[in-house]
PDB file of C-alpha atoms in Angstrom:
ATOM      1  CA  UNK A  20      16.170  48.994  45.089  1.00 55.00           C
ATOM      2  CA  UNK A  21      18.410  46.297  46.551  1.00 63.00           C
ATOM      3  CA  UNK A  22      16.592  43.942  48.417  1.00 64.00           C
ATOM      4  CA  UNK A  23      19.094  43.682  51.132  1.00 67.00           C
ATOM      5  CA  UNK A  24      17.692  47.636  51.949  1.00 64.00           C
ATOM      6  CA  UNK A  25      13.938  46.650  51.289  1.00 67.00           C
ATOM      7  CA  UNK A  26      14.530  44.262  53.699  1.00 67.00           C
ATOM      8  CA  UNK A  27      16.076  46.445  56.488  1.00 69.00           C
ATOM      9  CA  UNK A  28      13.717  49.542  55.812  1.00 78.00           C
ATOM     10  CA  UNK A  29      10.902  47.127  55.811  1.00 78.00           C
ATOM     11  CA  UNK A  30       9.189  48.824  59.054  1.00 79.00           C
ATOM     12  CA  UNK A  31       9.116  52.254  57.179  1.00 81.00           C
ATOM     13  CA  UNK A  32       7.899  50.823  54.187  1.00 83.00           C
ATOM     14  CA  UNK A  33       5.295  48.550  55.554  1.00 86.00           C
ATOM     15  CA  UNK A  34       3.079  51.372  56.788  1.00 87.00           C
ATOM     16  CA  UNK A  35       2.847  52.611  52.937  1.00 89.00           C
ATOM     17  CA  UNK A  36       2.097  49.256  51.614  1.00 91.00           C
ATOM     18  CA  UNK A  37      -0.449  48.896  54.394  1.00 91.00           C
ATOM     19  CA  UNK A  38      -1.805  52.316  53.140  1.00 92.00           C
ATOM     20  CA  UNK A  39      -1.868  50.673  49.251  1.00 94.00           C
ATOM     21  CA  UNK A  40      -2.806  47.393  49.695  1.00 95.00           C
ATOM     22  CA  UNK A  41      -5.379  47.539  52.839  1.00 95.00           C
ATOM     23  CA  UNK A  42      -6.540  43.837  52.073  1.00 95.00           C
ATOM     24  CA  UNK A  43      -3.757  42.161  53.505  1.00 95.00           C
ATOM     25  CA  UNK A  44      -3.860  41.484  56.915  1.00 93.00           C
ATOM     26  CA  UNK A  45      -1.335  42.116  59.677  1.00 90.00           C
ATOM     27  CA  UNK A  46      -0.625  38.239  59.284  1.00 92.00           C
ATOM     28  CA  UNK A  47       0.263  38.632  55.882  1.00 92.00           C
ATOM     29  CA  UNK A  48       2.318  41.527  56.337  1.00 90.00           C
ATOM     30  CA  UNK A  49       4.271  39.554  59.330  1.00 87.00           C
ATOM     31  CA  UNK A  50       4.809  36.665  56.468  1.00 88.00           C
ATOM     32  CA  UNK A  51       6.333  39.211  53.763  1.00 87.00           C
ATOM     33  CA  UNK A  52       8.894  40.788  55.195  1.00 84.00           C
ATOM     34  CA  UNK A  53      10.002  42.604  52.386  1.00 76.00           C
ATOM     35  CA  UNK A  54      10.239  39.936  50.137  1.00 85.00           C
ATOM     36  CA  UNK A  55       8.627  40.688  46.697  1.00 86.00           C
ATOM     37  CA  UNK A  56       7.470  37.704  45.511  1.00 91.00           C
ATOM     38  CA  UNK A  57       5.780  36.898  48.817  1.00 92.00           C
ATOM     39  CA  UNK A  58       4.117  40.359  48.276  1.00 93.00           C
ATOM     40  CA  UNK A  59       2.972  39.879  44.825  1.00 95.00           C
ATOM     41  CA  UNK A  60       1.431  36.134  45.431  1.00 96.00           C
ATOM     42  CA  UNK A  61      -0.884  37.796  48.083  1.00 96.00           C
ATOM     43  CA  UNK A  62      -1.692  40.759  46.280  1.00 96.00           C
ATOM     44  CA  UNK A  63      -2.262  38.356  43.397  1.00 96.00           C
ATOM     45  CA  UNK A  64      -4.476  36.297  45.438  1.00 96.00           C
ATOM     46  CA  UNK A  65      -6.466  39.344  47.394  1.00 95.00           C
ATOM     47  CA  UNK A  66      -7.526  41.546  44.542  1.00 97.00           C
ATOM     48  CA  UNK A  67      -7.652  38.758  41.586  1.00 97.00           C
ATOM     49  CA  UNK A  68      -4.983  40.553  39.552  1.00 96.00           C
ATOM     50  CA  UNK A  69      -2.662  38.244  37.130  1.00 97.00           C
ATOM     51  CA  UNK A  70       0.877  37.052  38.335  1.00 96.00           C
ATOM     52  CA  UNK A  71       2.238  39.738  35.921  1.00 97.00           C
ATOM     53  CA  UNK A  72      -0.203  42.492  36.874  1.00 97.00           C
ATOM     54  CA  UNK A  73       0.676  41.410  40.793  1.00 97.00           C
ATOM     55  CA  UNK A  74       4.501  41.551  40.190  1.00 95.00           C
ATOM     56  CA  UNK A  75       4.616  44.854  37.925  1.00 96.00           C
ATOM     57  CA  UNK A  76       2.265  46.502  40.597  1.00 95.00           C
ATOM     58  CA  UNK A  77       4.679  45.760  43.788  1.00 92.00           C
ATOM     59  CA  UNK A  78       8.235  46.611  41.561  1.00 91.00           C
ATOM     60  CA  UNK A  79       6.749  50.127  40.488  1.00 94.00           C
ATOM     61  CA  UNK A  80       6.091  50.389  44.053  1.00 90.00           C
ATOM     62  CA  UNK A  81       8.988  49.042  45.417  1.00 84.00           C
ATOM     63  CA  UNK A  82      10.866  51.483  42.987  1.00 87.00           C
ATOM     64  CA  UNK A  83       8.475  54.619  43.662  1.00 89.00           C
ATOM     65  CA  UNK A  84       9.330  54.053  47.353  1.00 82.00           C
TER      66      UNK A  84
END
């Protein structure tokens, strides 16, 4: 998905991340904004998961969504 439209649906998608990934906080949400490697250094960081395991998990969802 182009991140231009990630970026602009980003309210709609939020609330399934949110669903998906409930450790981040609405802080952290507020600081990603759509942008995937913002995402994937917090997931990273939250649930202990490898740069690689962080950035495969949020582009399968990115592209499932």
């Amino acid at each position: 998905m182009n991140m231009d439209i990630i970026e602009g649906k980003w309210e709609q998608l939020k609330g399934k991340a949110k669903e998906k990934w409930g450790k981040l906080t609405n802080d952290d949400w507020t600081v990603i904004e759509g942008k995937r490697d913002q995402m994937a250094g917090l997931i990273q960081e939250r649930y202990g998961r490898t740069k690689e395991e962080a950035e495969k998990e949020v582009e399968d969802w990115f592209n499932s969504n």
